[in-house]
PDB file of C-alpha atoms in Angstrom:
ATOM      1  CA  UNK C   8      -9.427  17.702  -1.847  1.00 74.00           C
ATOM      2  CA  UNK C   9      -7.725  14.713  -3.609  1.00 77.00           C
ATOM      3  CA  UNK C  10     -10.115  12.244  -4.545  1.00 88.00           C
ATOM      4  CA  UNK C  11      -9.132   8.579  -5.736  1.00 92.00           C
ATOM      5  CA  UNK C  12     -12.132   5.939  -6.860  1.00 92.00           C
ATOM      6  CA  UNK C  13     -12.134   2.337  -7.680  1.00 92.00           C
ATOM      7  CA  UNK C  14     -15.044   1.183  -9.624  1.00 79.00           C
ATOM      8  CA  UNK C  15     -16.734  -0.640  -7.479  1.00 74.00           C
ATOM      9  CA  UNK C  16     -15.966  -3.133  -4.283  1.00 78.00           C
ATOM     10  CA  UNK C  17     -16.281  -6.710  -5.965  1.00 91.00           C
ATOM     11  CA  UNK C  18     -15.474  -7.863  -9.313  1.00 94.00           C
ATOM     12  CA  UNK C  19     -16.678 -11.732  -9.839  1.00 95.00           C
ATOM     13  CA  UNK C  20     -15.681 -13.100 -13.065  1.00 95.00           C
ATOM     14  CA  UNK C  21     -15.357 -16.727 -14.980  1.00 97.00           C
ATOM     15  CA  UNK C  22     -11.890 -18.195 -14.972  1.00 97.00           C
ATOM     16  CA  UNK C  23     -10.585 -17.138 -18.651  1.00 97.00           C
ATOM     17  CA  UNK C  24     -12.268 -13.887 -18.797  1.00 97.00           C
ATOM     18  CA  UNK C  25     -10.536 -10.313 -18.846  1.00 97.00           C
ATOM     19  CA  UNK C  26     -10.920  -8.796 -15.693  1.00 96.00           C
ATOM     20  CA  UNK C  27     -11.124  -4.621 -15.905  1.00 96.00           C
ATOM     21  CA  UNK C  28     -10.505  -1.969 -13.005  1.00 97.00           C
ATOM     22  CA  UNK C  29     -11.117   1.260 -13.431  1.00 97.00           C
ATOM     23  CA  UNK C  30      -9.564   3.901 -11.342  1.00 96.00           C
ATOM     24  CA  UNK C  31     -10.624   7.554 -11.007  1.00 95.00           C
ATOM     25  CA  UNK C  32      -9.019  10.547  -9.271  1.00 94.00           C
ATOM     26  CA  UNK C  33     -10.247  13.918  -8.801  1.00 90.00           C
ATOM     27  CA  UNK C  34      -8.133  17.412  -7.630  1.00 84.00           C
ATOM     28  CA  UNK C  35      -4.659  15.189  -8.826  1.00 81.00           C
ATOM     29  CA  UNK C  36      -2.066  15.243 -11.000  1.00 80.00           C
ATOM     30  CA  UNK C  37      -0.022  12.325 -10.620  1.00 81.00           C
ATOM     31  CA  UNK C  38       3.395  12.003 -12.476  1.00 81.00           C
ATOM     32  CA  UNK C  39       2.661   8.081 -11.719  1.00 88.00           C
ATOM     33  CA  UNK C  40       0.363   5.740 -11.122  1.00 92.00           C
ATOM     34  CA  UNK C  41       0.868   2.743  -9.204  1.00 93.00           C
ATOM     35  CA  UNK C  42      -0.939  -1.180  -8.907  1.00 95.00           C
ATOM     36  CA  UNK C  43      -0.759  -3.489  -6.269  1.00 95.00           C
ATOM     37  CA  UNK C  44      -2.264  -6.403  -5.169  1.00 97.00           C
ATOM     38  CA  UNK C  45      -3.269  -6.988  -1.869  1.00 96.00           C
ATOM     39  CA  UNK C  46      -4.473 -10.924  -0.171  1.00 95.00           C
ATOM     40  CA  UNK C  47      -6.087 -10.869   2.983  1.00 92.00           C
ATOM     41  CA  UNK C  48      -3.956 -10.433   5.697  1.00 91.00           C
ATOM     42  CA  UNK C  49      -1.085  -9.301   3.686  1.00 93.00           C
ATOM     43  CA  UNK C  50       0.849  -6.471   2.742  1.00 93.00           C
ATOM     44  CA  UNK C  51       0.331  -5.317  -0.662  1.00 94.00           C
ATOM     45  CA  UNK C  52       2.595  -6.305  -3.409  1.00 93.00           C
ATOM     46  CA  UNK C  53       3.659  -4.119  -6.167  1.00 90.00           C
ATOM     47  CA  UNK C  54       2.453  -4.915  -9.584  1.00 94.00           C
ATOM     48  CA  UNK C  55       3.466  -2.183 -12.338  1.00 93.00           C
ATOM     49  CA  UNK C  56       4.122   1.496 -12.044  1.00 91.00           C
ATOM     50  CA  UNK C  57       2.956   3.976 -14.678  1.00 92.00           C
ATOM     51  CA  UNK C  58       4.329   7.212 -15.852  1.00 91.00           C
ATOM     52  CA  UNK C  59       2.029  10.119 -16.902  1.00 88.00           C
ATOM     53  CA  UNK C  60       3.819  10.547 -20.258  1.00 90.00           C
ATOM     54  CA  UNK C  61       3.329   6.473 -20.956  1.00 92.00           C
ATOM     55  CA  UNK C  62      -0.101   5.404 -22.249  1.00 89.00           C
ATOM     56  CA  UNK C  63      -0.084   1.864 -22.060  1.00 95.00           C
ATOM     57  CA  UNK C  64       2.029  -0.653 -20.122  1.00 95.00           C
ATOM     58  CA  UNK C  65       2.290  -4.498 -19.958  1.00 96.00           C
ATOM     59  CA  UNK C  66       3.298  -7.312 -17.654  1.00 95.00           C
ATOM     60  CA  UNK C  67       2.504 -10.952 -18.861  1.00 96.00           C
ATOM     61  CA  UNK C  68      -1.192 -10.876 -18.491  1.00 97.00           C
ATOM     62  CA  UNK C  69      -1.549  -7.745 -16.795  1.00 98.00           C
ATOM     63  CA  UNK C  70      -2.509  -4.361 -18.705  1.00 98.00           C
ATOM     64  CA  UNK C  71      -2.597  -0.835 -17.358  1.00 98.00           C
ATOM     65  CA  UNK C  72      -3.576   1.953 -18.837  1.00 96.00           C
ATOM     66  CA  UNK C  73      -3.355   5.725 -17.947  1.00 94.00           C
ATOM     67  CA  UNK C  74      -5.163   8.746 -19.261  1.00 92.00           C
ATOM     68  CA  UNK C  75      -4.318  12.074 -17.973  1.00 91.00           C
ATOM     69  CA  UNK C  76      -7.298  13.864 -19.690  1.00 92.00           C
ATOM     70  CA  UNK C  77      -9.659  11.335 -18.146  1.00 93.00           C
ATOM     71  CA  UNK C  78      -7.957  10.926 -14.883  1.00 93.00           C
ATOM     72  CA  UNK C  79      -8.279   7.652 -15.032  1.00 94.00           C
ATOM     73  CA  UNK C  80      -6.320   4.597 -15.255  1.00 95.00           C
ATOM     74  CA  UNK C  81      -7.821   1.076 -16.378  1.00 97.00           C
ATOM     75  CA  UNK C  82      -6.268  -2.037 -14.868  1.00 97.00           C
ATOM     76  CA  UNK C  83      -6.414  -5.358 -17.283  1.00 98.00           C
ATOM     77  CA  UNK C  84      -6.314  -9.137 -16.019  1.00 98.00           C
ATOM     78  CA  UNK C  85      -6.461 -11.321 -19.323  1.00 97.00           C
ATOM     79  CA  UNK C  86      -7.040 -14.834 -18.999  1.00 97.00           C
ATOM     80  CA  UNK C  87      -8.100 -14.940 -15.285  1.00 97.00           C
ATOM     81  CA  UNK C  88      -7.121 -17.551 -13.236  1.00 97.00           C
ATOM     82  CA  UNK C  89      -8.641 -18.519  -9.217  1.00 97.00           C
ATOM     83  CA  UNK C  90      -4.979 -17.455  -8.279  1.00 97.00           C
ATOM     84  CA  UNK C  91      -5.689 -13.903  -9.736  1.00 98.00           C
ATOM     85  CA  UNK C  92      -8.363 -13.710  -6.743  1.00 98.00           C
ATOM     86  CA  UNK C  93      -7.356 -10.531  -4.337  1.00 97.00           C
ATOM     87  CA  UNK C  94      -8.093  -7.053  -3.731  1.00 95.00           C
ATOM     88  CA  UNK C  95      -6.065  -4.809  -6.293  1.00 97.00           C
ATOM     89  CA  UNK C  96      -5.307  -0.933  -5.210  1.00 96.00           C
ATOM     90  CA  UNK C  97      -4.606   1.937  -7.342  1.00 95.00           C
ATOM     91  CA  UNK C  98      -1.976   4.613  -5.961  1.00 93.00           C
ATOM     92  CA  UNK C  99      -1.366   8.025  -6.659  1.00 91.00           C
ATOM     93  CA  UNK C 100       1.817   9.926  -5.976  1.00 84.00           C
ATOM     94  CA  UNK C 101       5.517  11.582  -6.610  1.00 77.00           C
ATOM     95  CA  UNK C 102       6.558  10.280  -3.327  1.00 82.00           C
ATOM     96  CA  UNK C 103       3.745   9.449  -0.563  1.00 87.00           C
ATOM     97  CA  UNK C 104       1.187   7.868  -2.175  1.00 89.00           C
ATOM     98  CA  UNK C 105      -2.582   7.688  -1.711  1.00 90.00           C
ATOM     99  CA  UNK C 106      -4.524   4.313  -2.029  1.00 93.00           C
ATOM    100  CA  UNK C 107      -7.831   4.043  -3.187  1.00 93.00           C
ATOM    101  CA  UNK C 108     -10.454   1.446  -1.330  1.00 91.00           C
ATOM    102  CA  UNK C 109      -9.785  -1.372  -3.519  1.00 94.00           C
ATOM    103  CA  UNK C 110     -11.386  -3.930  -5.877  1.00 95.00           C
ATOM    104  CA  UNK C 111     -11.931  -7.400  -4.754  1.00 95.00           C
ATOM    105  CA  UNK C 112     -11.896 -10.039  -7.479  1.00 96.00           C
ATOM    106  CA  UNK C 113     -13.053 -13.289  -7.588  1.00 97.00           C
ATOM    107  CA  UNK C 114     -12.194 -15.725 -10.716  1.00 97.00           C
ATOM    108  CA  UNK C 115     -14.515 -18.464 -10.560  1.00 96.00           C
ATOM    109  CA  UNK C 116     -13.242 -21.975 -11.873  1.00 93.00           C
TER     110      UNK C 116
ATOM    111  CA  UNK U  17      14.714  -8.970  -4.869  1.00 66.00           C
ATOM    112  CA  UNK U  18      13.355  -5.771  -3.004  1.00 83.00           C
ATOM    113  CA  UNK U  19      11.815  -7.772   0.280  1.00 91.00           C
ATOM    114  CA  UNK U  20      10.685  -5.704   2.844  1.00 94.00           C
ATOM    115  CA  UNK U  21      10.052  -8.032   6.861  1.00 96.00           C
ATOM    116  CA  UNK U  22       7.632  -7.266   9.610  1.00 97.00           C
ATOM    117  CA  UNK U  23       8.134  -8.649  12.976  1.00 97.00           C
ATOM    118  CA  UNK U  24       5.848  -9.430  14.463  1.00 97.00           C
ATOM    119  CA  UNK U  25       3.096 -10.626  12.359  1.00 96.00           C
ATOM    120  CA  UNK U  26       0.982 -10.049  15.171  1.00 96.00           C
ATOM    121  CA  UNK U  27       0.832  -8.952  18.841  1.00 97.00           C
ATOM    122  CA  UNK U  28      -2.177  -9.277  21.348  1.00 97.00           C
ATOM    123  CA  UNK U  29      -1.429  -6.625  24.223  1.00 96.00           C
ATOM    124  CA  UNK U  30      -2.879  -5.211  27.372  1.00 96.00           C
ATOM    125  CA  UNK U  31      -4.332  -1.711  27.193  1.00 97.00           C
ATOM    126  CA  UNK U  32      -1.456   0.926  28.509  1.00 96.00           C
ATOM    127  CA  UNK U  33       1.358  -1.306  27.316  1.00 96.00           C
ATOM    128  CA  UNK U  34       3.749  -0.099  24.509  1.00 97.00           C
ATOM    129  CA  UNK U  35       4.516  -2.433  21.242  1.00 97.00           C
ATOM    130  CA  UNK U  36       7.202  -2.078  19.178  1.00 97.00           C
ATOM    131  CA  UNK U  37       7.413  -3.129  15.717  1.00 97.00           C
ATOM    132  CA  UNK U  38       9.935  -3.215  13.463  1.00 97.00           C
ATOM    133  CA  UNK U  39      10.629  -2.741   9.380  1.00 96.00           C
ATOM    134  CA  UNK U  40      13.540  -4.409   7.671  1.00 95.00           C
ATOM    135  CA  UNK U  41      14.563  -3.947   3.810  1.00 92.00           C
ATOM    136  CA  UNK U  42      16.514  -7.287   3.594  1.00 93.00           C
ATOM    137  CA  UNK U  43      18.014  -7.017   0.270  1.00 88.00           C
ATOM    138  CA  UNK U  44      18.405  -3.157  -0.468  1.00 87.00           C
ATOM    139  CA  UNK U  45      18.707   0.583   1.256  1.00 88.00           C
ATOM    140  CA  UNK U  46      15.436   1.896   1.825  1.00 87.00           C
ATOM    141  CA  UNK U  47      16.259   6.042   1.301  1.00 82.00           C
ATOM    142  CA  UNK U  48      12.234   6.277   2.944  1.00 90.00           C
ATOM    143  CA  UNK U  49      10.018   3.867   4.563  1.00 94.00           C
ATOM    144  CA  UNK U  50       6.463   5.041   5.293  1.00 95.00           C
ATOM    145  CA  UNK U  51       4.224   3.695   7.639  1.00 97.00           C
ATOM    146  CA  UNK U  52       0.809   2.912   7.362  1.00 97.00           C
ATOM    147  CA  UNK U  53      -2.767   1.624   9.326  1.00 96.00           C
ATOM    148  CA  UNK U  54      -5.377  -0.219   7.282  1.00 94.00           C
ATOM    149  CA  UNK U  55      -9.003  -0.976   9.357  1.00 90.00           C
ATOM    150  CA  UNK U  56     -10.921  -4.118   7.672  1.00 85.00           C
ATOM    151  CA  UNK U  57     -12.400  -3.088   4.539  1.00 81.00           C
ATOM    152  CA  UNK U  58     -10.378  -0.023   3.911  1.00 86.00           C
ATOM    153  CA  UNK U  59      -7.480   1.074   2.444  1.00 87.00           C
ATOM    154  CA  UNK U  60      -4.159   2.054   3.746  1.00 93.00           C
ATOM    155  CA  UNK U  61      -4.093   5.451   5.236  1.00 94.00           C
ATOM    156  CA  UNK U  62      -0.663   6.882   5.629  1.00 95.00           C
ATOM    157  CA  UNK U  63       0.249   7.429   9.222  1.00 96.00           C
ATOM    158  CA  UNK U  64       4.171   8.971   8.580  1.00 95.00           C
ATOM    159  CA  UNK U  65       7.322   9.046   6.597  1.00 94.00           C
ATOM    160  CA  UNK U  66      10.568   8.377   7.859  1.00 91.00           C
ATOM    161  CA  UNK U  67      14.024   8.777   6.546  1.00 87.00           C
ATOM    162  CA  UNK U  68      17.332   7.446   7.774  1.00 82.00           C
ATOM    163  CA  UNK U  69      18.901   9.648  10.484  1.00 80.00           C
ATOM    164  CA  UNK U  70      15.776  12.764  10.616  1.00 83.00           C
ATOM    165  CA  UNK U  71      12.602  12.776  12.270  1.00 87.00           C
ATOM    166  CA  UNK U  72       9.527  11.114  10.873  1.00 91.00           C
ATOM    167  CA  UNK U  73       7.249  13.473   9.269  1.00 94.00           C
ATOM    168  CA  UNK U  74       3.513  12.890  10.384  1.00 96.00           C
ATOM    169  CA  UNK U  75       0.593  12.857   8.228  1.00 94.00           C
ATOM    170  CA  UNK U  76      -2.539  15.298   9.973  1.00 93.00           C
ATOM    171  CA  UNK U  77      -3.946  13.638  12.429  1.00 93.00           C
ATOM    172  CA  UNK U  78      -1.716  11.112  13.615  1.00 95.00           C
ATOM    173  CA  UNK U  79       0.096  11.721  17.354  1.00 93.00           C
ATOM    174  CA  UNK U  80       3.164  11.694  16.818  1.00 92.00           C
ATOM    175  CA  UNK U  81       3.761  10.869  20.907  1.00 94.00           C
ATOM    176  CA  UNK U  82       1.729   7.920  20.590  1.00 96.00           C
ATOM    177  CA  UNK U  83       3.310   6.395  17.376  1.00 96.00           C
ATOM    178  CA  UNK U  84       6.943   6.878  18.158  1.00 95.00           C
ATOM    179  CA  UNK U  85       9.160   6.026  14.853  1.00 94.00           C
ATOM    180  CA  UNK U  86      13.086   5.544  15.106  1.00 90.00           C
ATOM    181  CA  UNK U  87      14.903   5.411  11.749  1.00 88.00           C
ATOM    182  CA  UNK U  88      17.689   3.666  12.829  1.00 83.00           C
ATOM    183  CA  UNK U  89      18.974   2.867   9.297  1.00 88.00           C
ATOM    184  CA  UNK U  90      19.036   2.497   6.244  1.00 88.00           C
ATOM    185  CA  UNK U  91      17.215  -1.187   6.792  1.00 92.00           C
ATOM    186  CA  UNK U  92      15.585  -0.642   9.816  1.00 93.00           C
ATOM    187  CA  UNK U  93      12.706   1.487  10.770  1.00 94.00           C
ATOM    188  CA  UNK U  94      10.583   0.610  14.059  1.00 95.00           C
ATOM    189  CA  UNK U  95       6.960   1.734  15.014  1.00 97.00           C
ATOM    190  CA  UNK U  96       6.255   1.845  18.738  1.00 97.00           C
ATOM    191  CA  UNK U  97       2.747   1.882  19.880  1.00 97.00           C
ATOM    192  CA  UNK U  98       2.828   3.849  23.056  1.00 96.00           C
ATOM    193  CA  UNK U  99       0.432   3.375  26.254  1.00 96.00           C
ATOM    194  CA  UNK U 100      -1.777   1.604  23.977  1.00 96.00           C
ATOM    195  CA  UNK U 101      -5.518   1.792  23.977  1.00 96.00           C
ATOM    196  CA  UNK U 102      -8.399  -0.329  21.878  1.00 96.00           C
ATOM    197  CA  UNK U 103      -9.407   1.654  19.896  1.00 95.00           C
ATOM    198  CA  UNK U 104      -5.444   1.340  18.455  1.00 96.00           C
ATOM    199  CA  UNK U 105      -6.379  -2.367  17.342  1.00 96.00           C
ATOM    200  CA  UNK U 106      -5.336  -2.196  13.788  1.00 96.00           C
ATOM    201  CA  UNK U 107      -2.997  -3.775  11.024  1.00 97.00           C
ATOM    202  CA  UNK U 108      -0.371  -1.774  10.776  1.00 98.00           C
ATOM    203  CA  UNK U 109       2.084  -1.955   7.310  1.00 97.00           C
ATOM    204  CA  UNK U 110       5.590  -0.674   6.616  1.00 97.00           C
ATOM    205  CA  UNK U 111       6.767   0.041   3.273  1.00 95.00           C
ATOM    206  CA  UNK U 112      10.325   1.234   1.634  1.00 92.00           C
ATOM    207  CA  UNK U 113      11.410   2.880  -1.258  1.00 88.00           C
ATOM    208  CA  UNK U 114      15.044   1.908  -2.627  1.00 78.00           C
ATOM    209  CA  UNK U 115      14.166  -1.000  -3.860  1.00 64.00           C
ATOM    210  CA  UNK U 116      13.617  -0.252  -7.817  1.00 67.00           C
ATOM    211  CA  UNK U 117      14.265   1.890 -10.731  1.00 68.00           C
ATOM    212  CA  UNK U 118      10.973   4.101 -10.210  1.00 68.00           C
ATOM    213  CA  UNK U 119       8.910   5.300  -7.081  1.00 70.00           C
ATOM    214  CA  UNK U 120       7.561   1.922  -6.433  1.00 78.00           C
ATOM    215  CA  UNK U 121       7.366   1.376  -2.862  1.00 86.00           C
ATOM    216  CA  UNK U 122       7.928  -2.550  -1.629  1.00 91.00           C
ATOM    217  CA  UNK U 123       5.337  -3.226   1.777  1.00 94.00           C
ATOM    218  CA  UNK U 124       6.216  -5.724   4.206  1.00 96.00           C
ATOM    219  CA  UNK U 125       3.579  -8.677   4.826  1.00 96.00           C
ATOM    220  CA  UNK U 126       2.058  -6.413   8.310  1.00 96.00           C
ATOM    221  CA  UNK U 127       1.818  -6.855  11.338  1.00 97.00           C
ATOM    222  CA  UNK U 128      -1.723  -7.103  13.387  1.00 97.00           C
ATOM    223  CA  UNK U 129      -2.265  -5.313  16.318  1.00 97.00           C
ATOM    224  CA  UNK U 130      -4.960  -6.583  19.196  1.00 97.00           C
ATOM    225  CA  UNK U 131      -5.121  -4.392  22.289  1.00 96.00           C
ATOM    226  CA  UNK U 132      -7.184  -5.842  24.643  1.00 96.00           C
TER     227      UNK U 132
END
């Protein structure tokens, strides 16, 4: 069955710092990947999109990058600010997409 | 651009009573809005896909009697939440596609459901 991982739960970094996701599926093979961000008690909000033929894509200070071999993506926050604090998702699919469980950061001032 | 609305943010209800919320694109044509539940700590699980004028297809698992979704049109999708039990107590999040160049789909801010 489809699998989709997110390193790990929490992510606690100094303001400044590059925050990295990491996001591993299993049993896939997405033609694009998908980032959100998600606050508490919100919706999530889109962030970038990623096609399987791209390797690299860029938004200000936000990085994603997706490796079909590897089936995994790797999700970038440079210069972290406390507003970068939330709970980022990775999402699979061509049309319906799967979520994985999420990665809460917290930037520290 | 691409702003999707819940209403209402939240609902408390009595167990056996039906809610009804609803799904608005406000600045675009949503060809598919999905609908999804999310328990605390976990991620959104897909509950059903619905497109403008059809029947909502239903992910396994989900009753289709109990979540009743109307596609009204191409800006409005409602979830009701029929004869509604505790256990239903969720926060429950529309999304809708339509809104970009790609497959990115544009979630409204959710609505939280308390059966009591």
């Amino acid at each position: 069955s489809q699998k989709i991982e997110q390193n790990s739960e929490a992510l606690n970094i100094q303001e400044g710092k590059t925050a990295t996701l990491t996001c591993n599926y299993t049993n896939y093979s997405p033609a694009y990947l998908q980032w959100y961000r998600q606050d508490p008690g919100r919706g999530p909000v889109f962030l970038l999109l990623i096609r399987e033929n791209e390797k690299e894509k860029r938004k200000e200070r936000l990085k994603v990058t997706f490796d079909t071999t590897l089936k995994q993506s790797l999700f970038h926050i440079t210069a972290s600010q406390p507003a970068d604090s939330a709970t980022y998702l990775c999402a699979l699919g061509d049309y319906k997409l799967s979520f994985g469980a999420g990665t809460t950061v917290t930037v520290r001032a | 651009g691409a702003v999707v609305s819940q209403h209402p943010s939240w609902v408390i209800c009595k167990s056996g009573t039906s809610v009804k919320i609803e799904c608005r694109s406000l600045d675009f044509q949503a060809t598919t809005m999905f609908w999804y539940r999310q328990f605390p700590k976990q991620s959104l699980m897909l509950m059903a896909t619905s497109n403008e004028g059809s029947k909502a297809t239903y992910e396994q698992g989900v009753e289709k009697d109990k979540f009743l979704i109307n596609h009204a049109s191409l800006t409005l999708s409602t979830l009701t939440v029929t004869s509604a039990h505790p256990e239903d107590s969720s926060f429950y999040i529309c999304s809708a596609r339509g809104g970009g160049p790609g497959n990115e789909q544009f979630f409204g801010p959710g609505t939280r459901l308390t059966v009591l």
